[in-house]
Every structure is written in C-alpha cells, then in structure tokens.
mmCIF file of N, CA and C in Angstrom:
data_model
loop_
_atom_site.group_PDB
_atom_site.id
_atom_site.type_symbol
_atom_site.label_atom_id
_atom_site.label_comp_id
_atom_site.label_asym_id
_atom_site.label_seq_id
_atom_site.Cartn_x
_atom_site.Cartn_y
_atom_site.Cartn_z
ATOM 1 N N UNK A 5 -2.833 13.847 -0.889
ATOM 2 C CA UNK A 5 -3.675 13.696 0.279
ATOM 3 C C UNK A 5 -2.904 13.950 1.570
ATOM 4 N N UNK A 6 -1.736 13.551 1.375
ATOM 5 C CA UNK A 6 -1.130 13.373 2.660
ATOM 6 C C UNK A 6 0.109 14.721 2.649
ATOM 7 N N UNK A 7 0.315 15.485 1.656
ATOM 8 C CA UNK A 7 1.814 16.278 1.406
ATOM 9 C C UNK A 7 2.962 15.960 1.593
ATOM 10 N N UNK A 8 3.055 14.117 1.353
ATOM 11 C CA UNK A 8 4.000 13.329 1.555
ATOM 12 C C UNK A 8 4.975 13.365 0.498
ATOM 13 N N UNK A 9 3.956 12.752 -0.032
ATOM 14 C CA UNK A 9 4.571 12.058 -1.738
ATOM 15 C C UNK A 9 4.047 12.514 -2.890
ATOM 16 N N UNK A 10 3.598 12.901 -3.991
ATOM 17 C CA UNK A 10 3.410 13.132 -5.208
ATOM 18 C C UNK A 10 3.604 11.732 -6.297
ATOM 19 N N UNK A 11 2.512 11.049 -6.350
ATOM 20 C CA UNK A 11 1.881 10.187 -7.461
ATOM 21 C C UNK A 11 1.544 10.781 -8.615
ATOM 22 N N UNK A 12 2.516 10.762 -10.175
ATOM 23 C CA UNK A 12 2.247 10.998 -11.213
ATOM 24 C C UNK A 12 2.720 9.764 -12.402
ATOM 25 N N UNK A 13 2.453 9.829 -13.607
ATOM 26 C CA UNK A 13 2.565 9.124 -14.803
ATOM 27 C C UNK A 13 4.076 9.578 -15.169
ATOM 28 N N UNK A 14 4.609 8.643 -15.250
ATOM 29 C CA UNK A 14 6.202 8.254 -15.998
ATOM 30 C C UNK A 14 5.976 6.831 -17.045
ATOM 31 N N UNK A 15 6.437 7.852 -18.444
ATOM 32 C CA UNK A 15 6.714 6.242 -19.151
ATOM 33 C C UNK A 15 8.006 5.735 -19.294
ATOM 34 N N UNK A 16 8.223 6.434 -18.491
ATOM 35 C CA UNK A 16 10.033 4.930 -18.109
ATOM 36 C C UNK A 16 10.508 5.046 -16.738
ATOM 37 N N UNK A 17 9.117 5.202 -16.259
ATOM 38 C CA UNK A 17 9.412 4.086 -14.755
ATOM 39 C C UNK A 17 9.750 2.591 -14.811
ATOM 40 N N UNK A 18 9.954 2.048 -14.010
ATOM 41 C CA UNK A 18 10.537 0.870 -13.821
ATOM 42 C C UNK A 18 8.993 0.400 -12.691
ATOM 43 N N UNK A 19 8.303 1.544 -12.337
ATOM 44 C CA UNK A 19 7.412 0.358 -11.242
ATOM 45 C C UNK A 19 5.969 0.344 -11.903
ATOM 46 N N UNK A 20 5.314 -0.300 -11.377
ATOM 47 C CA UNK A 20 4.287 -1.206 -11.906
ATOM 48 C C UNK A 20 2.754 -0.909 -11.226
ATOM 49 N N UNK A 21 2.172 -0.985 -11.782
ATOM 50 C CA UNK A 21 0.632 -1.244 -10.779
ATOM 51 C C UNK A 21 -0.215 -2.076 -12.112
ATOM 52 N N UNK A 22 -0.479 -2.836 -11.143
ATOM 53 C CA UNK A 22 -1.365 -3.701 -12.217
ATOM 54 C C UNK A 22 -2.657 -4.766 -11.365
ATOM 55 N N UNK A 23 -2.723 -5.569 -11.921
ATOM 56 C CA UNK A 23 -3.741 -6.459 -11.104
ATOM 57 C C UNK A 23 -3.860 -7.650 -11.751
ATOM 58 N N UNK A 24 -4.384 -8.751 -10.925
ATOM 59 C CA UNK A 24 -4.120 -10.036 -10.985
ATOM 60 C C UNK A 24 -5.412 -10.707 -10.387
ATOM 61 N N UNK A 25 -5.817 -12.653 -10.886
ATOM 62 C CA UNK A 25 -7.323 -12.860 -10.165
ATOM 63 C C UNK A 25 -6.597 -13.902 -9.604
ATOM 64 N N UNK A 26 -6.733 -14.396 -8.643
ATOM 65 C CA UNK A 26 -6.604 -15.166 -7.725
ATOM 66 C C UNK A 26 -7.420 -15.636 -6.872
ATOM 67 N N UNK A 27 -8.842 -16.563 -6.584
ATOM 68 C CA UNK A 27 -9.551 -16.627 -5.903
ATOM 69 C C UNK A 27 -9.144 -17.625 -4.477
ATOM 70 N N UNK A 28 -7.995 -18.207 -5.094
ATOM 71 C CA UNK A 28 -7.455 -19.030 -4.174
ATOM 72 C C UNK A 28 -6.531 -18.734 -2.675
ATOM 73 N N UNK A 29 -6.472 -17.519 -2.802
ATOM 74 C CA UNK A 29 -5.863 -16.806 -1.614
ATOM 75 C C UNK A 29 -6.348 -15.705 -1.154
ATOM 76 N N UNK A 30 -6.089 -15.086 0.213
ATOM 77 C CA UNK A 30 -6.647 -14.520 0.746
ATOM 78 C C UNK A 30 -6.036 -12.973 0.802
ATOM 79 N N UNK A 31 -5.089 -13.302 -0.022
ATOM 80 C CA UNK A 31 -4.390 -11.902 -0.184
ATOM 81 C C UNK A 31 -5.105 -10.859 -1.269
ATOM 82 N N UNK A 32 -5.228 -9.374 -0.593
ATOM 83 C CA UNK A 32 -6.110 -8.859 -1.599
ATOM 84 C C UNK A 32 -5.090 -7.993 -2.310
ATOM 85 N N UNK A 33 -4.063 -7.373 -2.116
ATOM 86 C CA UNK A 33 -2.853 -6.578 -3.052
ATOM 87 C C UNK A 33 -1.960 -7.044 -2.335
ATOM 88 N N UNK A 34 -0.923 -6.716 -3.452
ATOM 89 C CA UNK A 34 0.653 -6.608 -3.083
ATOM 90 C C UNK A 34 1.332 -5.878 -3.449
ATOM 91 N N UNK A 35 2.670 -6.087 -2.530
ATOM 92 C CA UNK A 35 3.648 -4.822 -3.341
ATOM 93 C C UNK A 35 5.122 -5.895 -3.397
ATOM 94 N N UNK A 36 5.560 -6.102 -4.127
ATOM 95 C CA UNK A 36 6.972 -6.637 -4.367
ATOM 96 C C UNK A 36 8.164 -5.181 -4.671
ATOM 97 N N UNK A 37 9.089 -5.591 -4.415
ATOM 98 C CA UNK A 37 10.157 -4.650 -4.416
ATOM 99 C C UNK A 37 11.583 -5.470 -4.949
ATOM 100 N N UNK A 38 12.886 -4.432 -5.478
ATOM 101 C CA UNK A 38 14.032 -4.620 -5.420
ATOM 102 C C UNK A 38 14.904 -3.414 -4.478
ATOM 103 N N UNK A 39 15.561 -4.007 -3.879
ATOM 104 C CA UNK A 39 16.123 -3.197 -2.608
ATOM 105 C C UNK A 39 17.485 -2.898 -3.238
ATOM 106 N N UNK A 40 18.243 -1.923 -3.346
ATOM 107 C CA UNK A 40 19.688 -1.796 -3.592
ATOM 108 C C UNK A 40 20.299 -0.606 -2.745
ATOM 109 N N UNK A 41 21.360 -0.745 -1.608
ATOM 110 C CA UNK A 41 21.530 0.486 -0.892
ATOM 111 C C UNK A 41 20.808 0.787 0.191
ATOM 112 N N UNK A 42 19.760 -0.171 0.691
ATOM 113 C CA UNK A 42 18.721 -0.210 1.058
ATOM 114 C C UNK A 42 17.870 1.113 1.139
ATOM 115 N N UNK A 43 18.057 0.900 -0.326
ATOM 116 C CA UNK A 43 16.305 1.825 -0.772
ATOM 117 C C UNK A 43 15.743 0.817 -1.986
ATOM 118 N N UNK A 44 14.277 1.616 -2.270
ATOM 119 C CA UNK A 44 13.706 0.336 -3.728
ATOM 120 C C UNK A 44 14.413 1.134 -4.065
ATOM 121 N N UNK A 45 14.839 -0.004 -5.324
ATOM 122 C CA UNK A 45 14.761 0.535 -6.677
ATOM 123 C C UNK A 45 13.487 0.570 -7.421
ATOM 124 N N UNK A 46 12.644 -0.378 -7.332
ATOM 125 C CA UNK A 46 11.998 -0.834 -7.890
ATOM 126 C C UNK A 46 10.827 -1.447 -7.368
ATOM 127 N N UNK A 47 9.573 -1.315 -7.676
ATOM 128 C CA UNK A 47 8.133 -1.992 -6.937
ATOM 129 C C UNK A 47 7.402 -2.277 -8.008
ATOM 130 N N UNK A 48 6.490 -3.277 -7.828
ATOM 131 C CA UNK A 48 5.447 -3.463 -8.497
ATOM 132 C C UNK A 48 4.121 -3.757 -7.436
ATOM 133 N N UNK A 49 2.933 -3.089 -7.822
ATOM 134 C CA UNK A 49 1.596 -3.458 -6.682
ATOM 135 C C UNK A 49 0.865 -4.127 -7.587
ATOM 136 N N UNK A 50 0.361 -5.169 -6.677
ATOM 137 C CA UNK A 50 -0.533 -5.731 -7.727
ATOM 138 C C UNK A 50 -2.207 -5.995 -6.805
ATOM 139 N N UNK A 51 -3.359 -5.188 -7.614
ATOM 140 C CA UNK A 51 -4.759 -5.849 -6.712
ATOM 141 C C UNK A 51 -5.448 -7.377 -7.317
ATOM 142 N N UNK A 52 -5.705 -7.814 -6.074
ATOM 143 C CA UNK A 52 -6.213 -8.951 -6.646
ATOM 144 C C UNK A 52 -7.732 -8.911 -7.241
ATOM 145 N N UNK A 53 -8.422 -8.862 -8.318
ATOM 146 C CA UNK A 53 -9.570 -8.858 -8.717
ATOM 147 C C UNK A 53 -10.738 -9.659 -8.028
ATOM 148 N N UNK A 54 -10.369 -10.729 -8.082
ATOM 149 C CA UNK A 54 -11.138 -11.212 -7.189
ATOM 150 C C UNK A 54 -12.048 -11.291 -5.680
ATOM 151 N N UNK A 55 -11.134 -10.245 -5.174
ATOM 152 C CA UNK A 55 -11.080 -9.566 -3.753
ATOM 153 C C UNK A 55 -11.800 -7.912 -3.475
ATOM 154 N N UNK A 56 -11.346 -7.697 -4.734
ATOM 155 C CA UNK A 56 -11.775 -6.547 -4.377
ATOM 156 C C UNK A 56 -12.946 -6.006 -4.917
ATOM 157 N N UNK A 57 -13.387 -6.667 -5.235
ATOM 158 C CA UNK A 57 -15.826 -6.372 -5.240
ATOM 159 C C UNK A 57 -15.953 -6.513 -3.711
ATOM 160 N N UNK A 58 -15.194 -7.004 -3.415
ATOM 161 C CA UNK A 58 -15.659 -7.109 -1.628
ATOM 162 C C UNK A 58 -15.857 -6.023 -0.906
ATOM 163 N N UNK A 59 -15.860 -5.180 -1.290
ATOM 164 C CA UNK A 59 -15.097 -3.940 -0.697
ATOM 165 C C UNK A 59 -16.087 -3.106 -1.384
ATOM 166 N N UNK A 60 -16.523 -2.055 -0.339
ATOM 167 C CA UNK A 60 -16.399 -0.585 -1.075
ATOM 168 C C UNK A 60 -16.006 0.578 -1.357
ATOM 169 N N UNK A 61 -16.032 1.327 -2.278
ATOM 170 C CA UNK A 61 -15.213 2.269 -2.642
ATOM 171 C C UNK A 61 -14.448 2.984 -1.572
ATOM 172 N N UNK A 62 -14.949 3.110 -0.037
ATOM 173 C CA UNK A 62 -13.844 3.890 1.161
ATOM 174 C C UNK A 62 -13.088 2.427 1.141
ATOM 175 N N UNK A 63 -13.489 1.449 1.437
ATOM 176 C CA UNK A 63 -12.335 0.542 1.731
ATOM 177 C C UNK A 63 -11.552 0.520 0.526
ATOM 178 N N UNK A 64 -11.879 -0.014 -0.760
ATOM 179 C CA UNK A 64 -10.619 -0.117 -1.472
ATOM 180 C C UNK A 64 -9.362 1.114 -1.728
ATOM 181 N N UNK A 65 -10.376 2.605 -1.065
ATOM 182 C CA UNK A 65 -8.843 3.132 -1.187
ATOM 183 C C UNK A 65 -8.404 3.184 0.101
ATOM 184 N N UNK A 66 -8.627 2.985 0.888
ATOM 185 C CA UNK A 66 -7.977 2.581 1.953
ATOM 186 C C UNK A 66 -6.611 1.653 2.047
ATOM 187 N N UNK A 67 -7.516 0.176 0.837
ATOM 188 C CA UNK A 67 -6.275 -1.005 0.684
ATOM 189 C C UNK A 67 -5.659 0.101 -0.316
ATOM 190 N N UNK A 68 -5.885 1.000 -0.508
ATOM 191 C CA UNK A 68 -5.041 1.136 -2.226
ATOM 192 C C UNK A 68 -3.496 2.221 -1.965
ATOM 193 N N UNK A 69 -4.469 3.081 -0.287
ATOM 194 C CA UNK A 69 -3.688 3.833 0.366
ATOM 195 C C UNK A 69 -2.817 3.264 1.072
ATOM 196 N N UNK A 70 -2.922 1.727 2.068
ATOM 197 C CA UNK A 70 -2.115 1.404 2.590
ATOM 198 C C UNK A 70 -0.621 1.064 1.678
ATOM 199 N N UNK A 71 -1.296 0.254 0.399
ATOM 200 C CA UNK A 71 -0.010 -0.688 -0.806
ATOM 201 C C UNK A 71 0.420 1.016 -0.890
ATOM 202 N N UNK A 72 0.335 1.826 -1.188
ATOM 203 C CA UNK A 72 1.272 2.503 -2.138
ATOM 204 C C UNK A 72 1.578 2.640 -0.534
ATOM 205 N N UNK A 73 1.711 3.153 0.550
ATOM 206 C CA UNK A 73 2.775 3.418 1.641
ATOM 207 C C UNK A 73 3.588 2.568 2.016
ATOM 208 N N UNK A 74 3.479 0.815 1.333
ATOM 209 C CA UNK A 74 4.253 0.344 1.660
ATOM 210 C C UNK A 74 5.440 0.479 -0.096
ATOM 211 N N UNK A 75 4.893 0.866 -0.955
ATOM 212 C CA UNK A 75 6.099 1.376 -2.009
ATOM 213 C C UNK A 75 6.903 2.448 -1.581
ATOM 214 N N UNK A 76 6.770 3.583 -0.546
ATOM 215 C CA UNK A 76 7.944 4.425 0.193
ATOM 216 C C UNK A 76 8.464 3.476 1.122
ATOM 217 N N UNK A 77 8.058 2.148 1.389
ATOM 218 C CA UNK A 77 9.083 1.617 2.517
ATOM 219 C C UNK A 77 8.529 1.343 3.518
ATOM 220 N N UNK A 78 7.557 1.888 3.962
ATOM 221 C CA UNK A 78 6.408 1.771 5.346
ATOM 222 C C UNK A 78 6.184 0.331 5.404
ATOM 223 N N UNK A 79 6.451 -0.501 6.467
ATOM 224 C CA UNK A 79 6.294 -1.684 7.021
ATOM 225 C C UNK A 79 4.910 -2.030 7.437
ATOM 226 N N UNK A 80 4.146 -2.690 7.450
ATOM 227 C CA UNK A 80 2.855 -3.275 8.115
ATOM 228 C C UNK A 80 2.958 -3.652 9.329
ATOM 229 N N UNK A 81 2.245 -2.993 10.351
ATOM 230 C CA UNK A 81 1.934 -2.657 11.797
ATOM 231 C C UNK A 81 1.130 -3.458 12.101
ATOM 232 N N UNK A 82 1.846 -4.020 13.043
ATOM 233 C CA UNK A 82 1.391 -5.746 13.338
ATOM 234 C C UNK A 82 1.028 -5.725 14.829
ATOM 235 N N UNK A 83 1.184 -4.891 15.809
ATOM 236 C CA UNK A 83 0.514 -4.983 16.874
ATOM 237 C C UNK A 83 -0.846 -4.393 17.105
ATOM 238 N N UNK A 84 -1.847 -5.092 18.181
ATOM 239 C CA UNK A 84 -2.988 -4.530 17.799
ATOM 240 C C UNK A 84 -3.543 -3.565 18.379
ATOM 241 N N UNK A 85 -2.247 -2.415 18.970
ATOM 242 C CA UNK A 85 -2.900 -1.120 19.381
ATOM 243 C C UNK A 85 -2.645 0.219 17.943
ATOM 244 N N UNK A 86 -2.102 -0.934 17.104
ATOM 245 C CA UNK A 86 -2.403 -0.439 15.786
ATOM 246 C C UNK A 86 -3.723 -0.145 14.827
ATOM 247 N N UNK A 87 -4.691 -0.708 15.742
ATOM 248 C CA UNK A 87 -5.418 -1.234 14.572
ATOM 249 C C UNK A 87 -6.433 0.269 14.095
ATOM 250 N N UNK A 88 -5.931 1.530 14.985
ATOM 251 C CA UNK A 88 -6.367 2.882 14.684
ATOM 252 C C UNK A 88 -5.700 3.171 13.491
ATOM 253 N N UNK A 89 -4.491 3.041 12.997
ATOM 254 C CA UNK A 89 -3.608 3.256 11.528
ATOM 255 C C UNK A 89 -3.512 2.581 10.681
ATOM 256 N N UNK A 90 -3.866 3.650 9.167
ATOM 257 C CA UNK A 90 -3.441 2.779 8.274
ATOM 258 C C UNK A 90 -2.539 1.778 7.655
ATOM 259 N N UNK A 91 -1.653 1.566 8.426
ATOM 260 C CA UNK A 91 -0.700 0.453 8.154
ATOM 261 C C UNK A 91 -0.642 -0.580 8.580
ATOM 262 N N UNK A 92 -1.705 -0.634 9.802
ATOM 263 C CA UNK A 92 -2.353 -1.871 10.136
ATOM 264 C C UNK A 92 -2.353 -2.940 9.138
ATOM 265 N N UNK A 93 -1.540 -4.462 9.560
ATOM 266 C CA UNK A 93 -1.379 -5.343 8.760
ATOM 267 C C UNK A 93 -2.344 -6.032 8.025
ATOM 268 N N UNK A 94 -3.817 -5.718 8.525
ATOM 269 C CA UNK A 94 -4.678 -6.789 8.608
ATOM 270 C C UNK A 94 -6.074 -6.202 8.255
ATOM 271 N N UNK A 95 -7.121 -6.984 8.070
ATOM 272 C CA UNK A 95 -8.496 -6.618 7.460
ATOM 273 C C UNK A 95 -9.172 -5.854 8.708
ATOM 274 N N UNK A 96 -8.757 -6.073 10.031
ATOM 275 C CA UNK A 96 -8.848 -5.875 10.668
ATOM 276 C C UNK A 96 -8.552 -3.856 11.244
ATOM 277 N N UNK A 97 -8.260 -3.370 10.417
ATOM 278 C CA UNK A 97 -7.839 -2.244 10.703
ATOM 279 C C UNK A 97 -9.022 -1.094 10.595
ATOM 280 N N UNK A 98 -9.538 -0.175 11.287
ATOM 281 C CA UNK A 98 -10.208 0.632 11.556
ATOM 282 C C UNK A 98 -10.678 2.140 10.949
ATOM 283 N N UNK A 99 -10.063 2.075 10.048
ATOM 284 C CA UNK A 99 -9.458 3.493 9.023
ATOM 285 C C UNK A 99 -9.075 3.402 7.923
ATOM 286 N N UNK A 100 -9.533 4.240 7.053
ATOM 287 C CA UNK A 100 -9.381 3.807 5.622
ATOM 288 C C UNK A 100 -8.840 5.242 5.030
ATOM 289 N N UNK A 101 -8.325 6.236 5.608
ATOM 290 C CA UNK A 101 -7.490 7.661 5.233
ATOM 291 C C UNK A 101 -5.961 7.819 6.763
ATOM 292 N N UNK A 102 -5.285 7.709 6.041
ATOM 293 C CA UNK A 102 -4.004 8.213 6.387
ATOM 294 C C UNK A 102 -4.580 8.733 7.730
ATOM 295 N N UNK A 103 -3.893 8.569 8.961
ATOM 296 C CA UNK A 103 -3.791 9.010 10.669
ATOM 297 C C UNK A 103 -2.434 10.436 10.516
ATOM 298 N N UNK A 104 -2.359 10.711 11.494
ATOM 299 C CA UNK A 104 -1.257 11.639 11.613
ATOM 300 C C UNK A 104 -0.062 10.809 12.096
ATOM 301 N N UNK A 105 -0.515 9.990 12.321
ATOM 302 C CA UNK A 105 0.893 8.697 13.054
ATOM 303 C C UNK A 105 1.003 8.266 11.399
ATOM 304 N N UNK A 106 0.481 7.253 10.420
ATOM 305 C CA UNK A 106 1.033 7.356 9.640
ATOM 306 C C UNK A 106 1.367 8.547 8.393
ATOM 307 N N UNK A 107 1.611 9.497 8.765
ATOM 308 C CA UNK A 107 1.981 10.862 7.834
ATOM 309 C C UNK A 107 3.444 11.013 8.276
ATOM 310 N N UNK A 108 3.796 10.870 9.715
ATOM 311 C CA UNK A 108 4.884 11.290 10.010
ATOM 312 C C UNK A 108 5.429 9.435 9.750
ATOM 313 N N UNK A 109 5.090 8.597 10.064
ATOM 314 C CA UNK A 109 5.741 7.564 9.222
ATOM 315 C C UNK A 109 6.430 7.865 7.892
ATOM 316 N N UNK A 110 5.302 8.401 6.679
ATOM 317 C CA UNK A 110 5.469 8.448 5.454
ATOM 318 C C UNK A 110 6.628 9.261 5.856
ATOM 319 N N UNK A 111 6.367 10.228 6.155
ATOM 320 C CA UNK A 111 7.649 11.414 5.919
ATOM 321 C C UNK A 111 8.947 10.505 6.516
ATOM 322 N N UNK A 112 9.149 9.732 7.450
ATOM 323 C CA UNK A 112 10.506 9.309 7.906
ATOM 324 C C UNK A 112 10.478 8.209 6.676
ATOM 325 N N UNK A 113 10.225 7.612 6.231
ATOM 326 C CA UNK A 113 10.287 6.447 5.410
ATOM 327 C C UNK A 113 10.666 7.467 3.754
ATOM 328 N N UNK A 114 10.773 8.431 3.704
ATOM 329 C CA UNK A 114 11.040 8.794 2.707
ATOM 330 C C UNK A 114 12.334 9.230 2.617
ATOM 331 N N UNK A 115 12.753 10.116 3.623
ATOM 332 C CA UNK A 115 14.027 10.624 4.016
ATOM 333 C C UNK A 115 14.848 9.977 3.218
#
C-alpha cells in the first residue's frame, strides 16, 4: 500500500500476529517487541477480540495499519495536530490509510 515495506508468510519468523479477548480494557491491539542494537528483533501484535466488532471494516484496517507501523519502529503521535495521521495515538484519529507524513515516517523508521 504504502511501497514501504513488503508483508509476506515466513515459517521461521520469530514474530507473531495473533489475537486475544479482553473485555476488561480499553486497549484494542498491541505490539510488544525485543530491541537488540536498537532495532526489533522481534514483535508480536496482538487484536483484542472483544474490541474489534466495534469497528468497521475501514476502521479496523486502519487499527491494523497503524500496529504493523509501529512493528518498523514508528512511535505513536501524541500531539493533537496529529490527529490528521495515522499514527495518531488515540481513537481519536481522523484517517484510516497511511498520510504522506506517515510514508516518509515509515521510510525513516526503516533505514
């Protein structure tokens, strides 16, 4: 989508996507990591089931687009003249396909 990155099937990756129910929190995915060198080595995303009927199909890939940009490293954009980009921290965010501000993110976060 973006001519960033290339998402394919490895069976001896080390990272993960999976999903989890949790009704008790308000978190709808995650991404955990191991850092070495400071790069991952290693990620796992996880959606929360519970959360995500909430949603429809543009929003969940939206959440689905933001988690995997934070598996290249992309940080969550926490001020709120963010809230035009996908990396916007929050439910609150305005866009549910990659901006040109976050493309050239992706690309520096990959380097």
């Amino acid at each position: 989508m973006t001519g960033v990155v290339n998402i394919t099937y490895s069976s001896n990756s080390n990272n993960l996507i999976f999903h989890h129910n949790d009704p008790n929190t308000s978190v709808i995915a995650r991404v955990s990591s191991n850092v070495f060198n400071n790069h991952k080595s290693r990620w796992n995303l996880s959606y929360n089931d519970s959360k995500m009927p909430n949603y429809g199909l543009t929003e969940r890939n939206g959440i689905a687009t933001h988690e995997i940009g934070h598996t290249i490293g992309l940080a969550d954009l926490e001020n709120s003249s963010n809230t035009n980009k996908l990396m916007f921290g929050t439910q609150a965010r305005t866009v549910n396909f990659p901006q040109l501000a976050d493309i050239e993110g992706a690309r520096e976060g990959v380097k």
